[in-house]
JSON list of C-alpha atoms in Angstrom, two decimals:
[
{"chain": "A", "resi": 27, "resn": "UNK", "atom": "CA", "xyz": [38.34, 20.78, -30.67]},
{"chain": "A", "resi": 28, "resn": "UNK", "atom": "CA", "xyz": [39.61, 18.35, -33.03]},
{"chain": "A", "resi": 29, "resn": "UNK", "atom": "CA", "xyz": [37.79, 15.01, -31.50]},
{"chain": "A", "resi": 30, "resn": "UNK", "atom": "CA", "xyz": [35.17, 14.49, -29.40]},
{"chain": "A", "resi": 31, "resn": "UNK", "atom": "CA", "xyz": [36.26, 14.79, -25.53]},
{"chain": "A", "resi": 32, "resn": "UNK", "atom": "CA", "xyz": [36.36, 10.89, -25.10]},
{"chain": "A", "resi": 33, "resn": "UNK", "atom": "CA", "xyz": [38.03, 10.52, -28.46]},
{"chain": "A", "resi": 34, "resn": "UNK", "atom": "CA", "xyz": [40.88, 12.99, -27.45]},
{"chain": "A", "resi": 35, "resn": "UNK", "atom": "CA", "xyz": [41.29, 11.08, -23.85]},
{"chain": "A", "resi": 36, "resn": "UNK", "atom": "CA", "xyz": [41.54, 7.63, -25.38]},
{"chain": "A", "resi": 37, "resn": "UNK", "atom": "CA", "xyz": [43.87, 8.56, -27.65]},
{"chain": "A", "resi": 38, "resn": "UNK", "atom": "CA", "xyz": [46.35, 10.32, -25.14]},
{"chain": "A", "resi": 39, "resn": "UNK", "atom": "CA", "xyz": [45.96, 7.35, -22.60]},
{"chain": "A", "resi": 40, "resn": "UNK", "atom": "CA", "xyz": [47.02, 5.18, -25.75]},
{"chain": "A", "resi": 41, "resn": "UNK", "atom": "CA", "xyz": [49.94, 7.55, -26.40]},
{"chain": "A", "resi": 42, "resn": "UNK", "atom": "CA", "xyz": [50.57, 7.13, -22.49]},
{"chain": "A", "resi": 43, "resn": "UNK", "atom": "CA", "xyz": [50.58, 3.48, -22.38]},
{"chain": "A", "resi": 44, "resn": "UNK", "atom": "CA", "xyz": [52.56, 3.46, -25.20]},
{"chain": "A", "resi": 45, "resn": "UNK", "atom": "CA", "xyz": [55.25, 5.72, -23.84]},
{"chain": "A", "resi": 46, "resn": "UNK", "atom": "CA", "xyz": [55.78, 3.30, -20.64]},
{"chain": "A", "resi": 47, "resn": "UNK", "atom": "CA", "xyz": [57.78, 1.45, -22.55]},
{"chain": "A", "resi": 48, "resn": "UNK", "atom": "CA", "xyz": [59.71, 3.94, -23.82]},
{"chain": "A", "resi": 49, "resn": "UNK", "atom": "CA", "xyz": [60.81, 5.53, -20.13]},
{"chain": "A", "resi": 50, "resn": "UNK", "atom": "CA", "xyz": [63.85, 3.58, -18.66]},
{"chain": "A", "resi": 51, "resn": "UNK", "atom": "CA", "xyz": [63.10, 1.82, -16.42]},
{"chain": "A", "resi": 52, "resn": "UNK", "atom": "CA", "xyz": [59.60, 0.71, -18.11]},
{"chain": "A", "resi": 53, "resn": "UNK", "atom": "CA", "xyz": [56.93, 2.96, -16.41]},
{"chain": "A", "resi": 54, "resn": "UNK", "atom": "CA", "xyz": [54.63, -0.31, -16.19]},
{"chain": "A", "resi": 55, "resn": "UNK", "atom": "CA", "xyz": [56.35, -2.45, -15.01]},
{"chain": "A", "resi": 56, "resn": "UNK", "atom": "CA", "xyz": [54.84, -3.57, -11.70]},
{"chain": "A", "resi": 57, "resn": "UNK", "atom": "CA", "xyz": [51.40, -4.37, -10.21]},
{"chain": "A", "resi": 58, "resn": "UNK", "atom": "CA", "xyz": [51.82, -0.95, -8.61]},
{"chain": "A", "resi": 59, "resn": "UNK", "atom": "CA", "xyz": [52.25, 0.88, -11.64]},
{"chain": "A", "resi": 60, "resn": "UNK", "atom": "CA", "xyz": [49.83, -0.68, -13.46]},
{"chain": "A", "resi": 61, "resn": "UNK", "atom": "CA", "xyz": [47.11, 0.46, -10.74]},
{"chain": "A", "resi": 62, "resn": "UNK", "atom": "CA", "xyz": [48.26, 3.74, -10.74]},
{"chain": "A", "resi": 63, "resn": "UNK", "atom": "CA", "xyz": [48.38, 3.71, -14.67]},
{"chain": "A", "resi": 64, "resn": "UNK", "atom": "CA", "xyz": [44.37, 2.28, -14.31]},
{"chain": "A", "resi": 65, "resn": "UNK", "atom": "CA", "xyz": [43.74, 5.25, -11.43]},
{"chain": "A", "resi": 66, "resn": "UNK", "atom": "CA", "xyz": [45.24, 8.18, -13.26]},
{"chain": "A", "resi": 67, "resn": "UNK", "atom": "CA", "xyz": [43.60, 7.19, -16.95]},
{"chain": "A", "resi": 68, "resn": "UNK", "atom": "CA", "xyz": [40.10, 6.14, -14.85]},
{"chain": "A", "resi": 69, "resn": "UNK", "atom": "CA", "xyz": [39.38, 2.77, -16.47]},
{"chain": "A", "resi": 70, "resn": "UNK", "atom": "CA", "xyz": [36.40, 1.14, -14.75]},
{"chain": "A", "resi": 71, "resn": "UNK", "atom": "CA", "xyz": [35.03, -2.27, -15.02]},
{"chain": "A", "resi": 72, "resn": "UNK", "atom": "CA", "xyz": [36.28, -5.81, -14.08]},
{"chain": "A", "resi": 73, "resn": "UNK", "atom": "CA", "xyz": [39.56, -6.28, -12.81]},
{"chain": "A", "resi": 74, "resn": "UNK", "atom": "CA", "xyz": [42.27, -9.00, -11.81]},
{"chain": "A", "resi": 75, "resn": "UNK", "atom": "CA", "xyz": [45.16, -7.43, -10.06]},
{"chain": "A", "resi": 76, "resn": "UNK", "atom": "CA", "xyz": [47.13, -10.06, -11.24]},
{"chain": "A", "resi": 77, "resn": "UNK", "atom": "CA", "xyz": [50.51, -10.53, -12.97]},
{"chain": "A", "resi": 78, "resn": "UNK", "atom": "CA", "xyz": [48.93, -11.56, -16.41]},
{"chain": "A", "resi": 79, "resn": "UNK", "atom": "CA", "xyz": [46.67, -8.39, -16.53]},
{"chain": "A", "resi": 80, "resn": "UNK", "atom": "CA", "xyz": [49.71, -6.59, -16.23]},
{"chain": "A", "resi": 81, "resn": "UNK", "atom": "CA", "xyz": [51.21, -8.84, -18.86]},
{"chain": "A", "resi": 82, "resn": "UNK", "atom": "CA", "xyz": [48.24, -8.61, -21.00]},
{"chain": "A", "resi": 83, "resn": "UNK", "atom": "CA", "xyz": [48.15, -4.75, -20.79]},
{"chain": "A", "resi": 84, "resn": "UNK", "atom": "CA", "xyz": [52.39, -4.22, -21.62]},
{"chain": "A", "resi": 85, "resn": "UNK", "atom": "CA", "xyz": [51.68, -6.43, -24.50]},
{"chain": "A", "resi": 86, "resn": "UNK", "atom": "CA", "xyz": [49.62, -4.02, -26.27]},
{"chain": "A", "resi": 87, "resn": "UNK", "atom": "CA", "xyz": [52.18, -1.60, -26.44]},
{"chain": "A", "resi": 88, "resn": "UNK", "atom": "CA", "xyz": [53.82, -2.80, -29.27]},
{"chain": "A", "resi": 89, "resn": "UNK", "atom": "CA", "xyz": [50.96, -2.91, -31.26]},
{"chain": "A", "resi": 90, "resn": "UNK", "atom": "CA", "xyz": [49.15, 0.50, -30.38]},
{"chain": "A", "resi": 91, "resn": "UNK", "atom": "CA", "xyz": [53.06, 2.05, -31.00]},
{"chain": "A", "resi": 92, "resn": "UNK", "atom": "CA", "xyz": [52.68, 0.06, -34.88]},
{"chain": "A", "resi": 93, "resn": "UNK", "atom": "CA", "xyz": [49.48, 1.71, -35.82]},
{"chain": "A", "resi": 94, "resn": "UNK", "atom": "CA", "xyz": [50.68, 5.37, -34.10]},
{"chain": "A", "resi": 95, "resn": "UNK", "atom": "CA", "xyz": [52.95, 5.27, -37.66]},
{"chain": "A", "resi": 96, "resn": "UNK", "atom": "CA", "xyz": [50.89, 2.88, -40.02]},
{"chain": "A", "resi": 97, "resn": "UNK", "atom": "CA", "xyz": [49.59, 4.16, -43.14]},
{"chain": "A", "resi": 98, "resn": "UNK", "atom": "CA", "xyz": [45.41, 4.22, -43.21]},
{"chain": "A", "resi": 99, "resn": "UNK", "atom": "CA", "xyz": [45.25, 0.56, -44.62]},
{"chain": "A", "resi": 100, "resn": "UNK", "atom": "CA", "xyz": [47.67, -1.13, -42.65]},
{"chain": "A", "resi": 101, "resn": "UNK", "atom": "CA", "xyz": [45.71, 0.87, -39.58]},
{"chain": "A", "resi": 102, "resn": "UNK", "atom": "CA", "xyz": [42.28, -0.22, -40.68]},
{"chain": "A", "resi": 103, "resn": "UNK", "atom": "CA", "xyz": [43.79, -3.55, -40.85]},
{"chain": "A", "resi": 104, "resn": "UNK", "atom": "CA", "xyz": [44.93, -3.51, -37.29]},
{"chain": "A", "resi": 105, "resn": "UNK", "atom": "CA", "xyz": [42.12, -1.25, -35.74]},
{"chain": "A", "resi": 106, "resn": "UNK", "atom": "CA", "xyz": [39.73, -4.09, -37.10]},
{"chain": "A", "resi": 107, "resn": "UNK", "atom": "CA", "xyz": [41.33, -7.23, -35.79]},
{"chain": "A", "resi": 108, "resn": "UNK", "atom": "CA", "xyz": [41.63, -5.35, -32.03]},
{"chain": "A", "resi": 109, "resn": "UNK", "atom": "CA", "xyz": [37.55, -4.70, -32.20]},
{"chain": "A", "resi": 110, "resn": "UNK", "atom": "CA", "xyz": [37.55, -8.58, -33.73]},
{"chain": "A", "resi": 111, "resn": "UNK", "atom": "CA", "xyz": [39.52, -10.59, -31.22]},
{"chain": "A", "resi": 112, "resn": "UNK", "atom": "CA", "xyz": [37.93, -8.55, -28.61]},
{"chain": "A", "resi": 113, "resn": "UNK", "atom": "CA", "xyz": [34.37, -10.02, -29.83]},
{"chain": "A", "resi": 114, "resn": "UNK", "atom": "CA", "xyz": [33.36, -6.59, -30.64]},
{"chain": "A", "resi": 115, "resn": "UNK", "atom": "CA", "xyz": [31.02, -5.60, -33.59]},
{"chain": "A", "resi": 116, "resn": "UNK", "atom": "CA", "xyz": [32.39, -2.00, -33.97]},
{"chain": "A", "resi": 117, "resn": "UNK", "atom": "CA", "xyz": [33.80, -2.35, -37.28]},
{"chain": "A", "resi": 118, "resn": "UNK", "atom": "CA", "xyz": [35.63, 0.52, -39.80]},
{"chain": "A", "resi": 119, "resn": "UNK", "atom": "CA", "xyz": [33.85, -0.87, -43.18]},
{"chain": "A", "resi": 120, "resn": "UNK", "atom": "CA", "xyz": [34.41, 0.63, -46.48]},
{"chain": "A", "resi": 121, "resn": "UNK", "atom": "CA", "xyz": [32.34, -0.52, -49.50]},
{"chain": "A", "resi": 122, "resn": "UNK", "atom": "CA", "xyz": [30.39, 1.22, -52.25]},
{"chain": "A", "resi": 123, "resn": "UNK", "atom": "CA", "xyz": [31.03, 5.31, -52.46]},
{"chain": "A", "resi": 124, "resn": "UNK", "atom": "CA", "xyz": [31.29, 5.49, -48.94]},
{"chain": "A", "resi": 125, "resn": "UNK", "atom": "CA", "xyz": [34.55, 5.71, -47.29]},
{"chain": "A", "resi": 126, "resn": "UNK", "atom": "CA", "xyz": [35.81, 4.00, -44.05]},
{"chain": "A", "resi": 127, "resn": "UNK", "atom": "CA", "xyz": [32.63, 4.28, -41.43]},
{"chain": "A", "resi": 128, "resn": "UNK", "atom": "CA", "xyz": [31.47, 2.56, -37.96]},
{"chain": "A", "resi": 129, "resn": "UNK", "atom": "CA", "xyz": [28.95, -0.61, -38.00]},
{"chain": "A", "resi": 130, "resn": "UNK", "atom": "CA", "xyz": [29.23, -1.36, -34.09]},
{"chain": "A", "resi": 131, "resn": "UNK", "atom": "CA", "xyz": [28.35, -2.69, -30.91]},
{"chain": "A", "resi": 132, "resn": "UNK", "atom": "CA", "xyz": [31.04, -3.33, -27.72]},
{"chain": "A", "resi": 133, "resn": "UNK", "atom": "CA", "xyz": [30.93, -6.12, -25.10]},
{"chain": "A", "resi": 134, "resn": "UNK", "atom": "CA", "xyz": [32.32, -6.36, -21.85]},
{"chain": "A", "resi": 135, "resn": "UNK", "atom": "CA", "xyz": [35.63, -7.16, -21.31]},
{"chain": "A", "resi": 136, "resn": "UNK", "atom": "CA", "xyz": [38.55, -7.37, -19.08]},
{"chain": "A", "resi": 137, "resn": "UNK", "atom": "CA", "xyz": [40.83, -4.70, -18.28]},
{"chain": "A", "resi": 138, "resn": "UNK", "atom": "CA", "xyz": [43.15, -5.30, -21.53]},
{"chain": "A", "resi": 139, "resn": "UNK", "atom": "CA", "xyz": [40.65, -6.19, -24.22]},
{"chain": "A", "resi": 140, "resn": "UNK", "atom": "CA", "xyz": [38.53, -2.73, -23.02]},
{"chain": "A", "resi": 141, "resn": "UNK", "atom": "CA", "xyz": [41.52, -0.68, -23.46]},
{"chain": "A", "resi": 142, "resn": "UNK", "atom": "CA", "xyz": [42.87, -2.16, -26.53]},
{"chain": "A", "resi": 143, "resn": "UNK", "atom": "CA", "xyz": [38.79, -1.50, -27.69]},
{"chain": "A", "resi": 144, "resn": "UNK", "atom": "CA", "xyz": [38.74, 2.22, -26.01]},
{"chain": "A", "resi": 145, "resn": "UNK", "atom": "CA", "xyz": [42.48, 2.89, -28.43]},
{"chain": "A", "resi": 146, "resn": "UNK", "atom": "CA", "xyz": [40.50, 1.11, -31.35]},
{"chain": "A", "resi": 147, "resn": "UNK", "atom": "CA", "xyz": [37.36, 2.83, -30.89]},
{"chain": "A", "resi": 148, "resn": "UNK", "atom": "CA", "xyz": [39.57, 6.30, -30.95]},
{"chain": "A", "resi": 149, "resn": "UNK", "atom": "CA", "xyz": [41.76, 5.44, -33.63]},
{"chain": "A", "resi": 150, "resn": "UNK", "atom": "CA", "xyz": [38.28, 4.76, -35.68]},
{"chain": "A", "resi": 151, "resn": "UNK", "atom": "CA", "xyz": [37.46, 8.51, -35.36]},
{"chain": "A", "resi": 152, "resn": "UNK", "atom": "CA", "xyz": [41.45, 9.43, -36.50]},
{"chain": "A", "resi": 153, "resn": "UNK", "atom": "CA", "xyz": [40.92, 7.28, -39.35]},
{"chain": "A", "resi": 154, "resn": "UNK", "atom": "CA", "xyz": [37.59, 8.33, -40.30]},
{"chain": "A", "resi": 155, "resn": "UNK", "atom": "CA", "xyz": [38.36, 12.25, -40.00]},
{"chain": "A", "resi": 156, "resn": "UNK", "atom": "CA", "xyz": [41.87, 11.74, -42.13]},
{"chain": "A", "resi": 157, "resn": "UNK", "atom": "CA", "xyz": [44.10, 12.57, -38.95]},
{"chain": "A", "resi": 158, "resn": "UNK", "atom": "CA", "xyz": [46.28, 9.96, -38.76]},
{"chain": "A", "resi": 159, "resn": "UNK", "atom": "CA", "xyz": [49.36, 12.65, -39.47]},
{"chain": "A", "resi": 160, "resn": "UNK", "atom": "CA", "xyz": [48.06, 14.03, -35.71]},
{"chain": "A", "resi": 161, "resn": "UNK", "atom": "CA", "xyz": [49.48, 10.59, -34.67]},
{"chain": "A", "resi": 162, "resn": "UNK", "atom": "CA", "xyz": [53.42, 11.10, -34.40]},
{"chain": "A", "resi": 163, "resn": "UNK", "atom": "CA", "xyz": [56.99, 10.16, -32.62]},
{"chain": "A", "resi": 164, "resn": "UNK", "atom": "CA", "xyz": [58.57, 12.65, -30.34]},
{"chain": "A", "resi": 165, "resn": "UNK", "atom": "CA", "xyz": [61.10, 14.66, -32.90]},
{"chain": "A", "resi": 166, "resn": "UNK", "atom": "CA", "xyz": [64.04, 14.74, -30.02]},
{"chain": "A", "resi": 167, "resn": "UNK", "atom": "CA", "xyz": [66.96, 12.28, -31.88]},
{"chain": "A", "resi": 168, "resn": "UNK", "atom": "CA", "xyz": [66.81, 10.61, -28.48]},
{"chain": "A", "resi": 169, "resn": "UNK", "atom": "CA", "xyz": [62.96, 9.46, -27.58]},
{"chain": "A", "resi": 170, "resn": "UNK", "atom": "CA", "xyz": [60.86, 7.17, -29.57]},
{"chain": "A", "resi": 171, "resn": "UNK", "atom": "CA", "xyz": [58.09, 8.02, -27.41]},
{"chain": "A", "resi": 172, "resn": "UNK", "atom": "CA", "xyz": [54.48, 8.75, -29.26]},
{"chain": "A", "resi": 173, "resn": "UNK", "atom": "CA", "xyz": [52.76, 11.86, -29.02]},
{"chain": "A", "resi": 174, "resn": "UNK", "atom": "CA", "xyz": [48.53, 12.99, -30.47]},
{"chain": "A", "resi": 175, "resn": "UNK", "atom": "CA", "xyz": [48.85, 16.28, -32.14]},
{"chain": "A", "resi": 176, "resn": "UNK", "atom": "CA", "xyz": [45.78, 18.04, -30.50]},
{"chain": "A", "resi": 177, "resn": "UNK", "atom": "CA", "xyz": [46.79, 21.52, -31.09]},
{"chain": "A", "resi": 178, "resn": "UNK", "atom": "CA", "xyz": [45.14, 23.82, -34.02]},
{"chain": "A", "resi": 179, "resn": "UNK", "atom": "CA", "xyz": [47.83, 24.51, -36.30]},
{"chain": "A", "resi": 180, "resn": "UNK", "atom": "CA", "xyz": [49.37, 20.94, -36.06]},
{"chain": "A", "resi": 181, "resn": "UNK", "atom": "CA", "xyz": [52.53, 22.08, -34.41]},
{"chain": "A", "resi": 182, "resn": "UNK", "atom": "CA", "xyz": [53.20, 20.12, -31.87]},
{"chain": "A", "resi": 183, "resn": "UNK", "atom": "CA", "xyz": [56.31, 18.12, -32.17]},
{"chain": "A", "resi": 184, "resn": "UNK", "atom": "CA", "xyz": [58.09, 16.86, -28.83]},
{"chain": "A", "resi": 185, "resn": "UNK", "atom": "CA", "xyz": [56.14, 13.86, -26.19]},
{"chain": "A", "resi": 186, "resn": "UNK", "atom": "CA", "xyz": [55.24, 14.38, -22.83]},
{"chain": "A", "resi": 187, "resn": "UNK", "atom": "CA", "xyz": [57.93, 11.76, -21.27]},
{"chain": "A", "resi": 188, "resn": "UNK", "atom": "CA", "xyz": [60.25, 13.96, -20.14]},
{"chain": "A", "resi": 189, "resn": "UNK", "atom": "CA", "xyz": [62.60, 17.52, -20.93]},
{"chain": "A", "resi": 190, "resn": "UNK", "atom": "CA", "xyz": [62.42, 16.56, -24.94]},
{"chain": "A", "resi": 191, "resn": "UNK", "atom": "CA", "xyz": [61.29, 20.15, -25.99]},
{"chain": "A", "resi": 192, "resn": "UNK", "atom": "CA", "xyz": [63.50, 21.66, -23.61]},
{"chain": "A", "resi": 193, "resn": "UNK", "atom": "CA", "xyz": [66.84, 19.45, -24.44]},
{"chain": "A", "resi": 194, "resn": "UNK", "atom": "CA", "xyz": [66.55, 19.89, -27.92]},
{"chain": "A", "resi": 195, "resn": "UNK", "atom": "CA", "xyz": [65.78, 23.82, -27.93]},
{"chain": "A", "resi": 196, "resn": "UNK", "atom": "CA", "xyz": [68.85, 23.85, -25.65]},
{"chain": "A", "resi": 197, "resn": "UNK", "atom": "CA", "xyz": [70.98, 21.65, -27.83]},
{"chain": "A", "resi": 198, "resn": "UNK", "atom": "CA", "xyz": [70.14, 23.76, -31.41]},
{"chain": "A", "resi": 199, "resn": "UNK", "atom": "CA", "xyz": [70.91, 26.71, -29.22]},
{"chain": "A", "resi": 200, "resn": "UNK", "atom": "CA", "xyz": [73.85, 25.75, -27.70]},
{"chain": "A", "resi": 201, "resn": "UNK", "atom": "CA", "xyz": [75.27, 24.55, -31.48]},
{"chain": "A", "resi": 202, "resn": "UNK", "atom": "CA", "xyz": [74.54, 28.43, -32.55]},
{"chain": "A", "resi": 203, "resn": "UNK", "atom": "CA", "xyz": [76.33, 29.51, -30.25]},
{"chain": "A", "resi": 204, "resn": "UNK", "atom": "CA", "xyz": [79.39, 27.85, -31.07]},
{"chain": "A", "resi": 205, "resn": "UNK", "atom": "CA", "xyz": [78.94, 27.94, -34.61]},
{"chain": "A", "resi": 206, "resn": "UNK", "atom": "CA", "xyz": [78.87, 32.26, -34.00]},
{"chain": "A", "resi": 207, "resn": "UNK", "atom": "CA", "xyz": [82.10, 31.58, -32.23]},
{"chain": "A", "resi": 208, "resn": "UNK", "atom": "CA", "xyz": [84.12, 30.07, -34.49]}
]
């Protein structure tokens, strides 16, 4: 296991709110989907049902999609000012000879605030452990969908959006083929 279980699950639900902007049409894009988004991740606490929690939750995407390809810094930067506008304590600090570590406390919060703190919280363990590479975009030429890296050797390379893997094996086989044939 590369992460703690929780760690892991946060950061694949961030990869999967991420990637609902990246499926046409948007995969979040109604009340509906946004309950079945909260259902199938298992979020718990307060909630609104309302059109500007959905709001509030599709406008994290952009953000959470930056820091997937920010370098450490620019990350801490952003994984700091989630945990800070949310009123949380948790904190990556880095000072004397130690390196980037947790000072922290959470509140409670609504639905967005708790899952942009739940991404941060994860992203504090990438950052810490030196994973940030395990953070990555889908290598089809087609999808600019995020993907976590959660295998051993570091190998994996296509998102879980849709036939990626599949239409790009297909493709590089396909262009053999006709290269052999010429």
């Amino acid at each position: 296991m590369v992460f703690a279980h929780d760690t892991q699950a946060s950061l694949v639900d961030a990869a999967r709110l991420v990637n609902t902007a990246e499926v046409h049409p948007d995969g979040l894009s109604s009340l509906e989907e946004l309950e079945a988004f909260v259902r199938s991740v298992g979020y718990t606490g307060s909630r609104t049902h309302s059109a500007g929690e959905l709001e509030a939750v599709r406008g994290l995407r952009p953000m959470l999609k930056e820091i997937w390809s920010a370098p450490e810094d620019r990350a801490v930067v952003m994984v700091n000012k989630i945990l800070a506008d949310a009123g949380a304590i948790p904190q990556l600090i880095k000072h004397d000879q130690w390196d980037y570590h947790l000072h922290a406390t959470s509140p409670d919060s609504p639905l967005h605030v708790r899952i942009s703190v739940e991404a941060a919280m994860a992203l504090v363990d990438v950052i810490r452990e030196k994973q940030l590479d395990r953070l990555r975009t889908c290598a089809a030429e087609d999808c600019s969908a995020v993907l976590v890296d959660l295998s051993k050797n570091r190998s994996k390379l296509f998102c879980d959006t849709g036939n990626c893997a599949n239409r790009t094996h297909v493709a590089a086989y396909r262009a053999r083929k006709s290269a052999a044939a010429s």
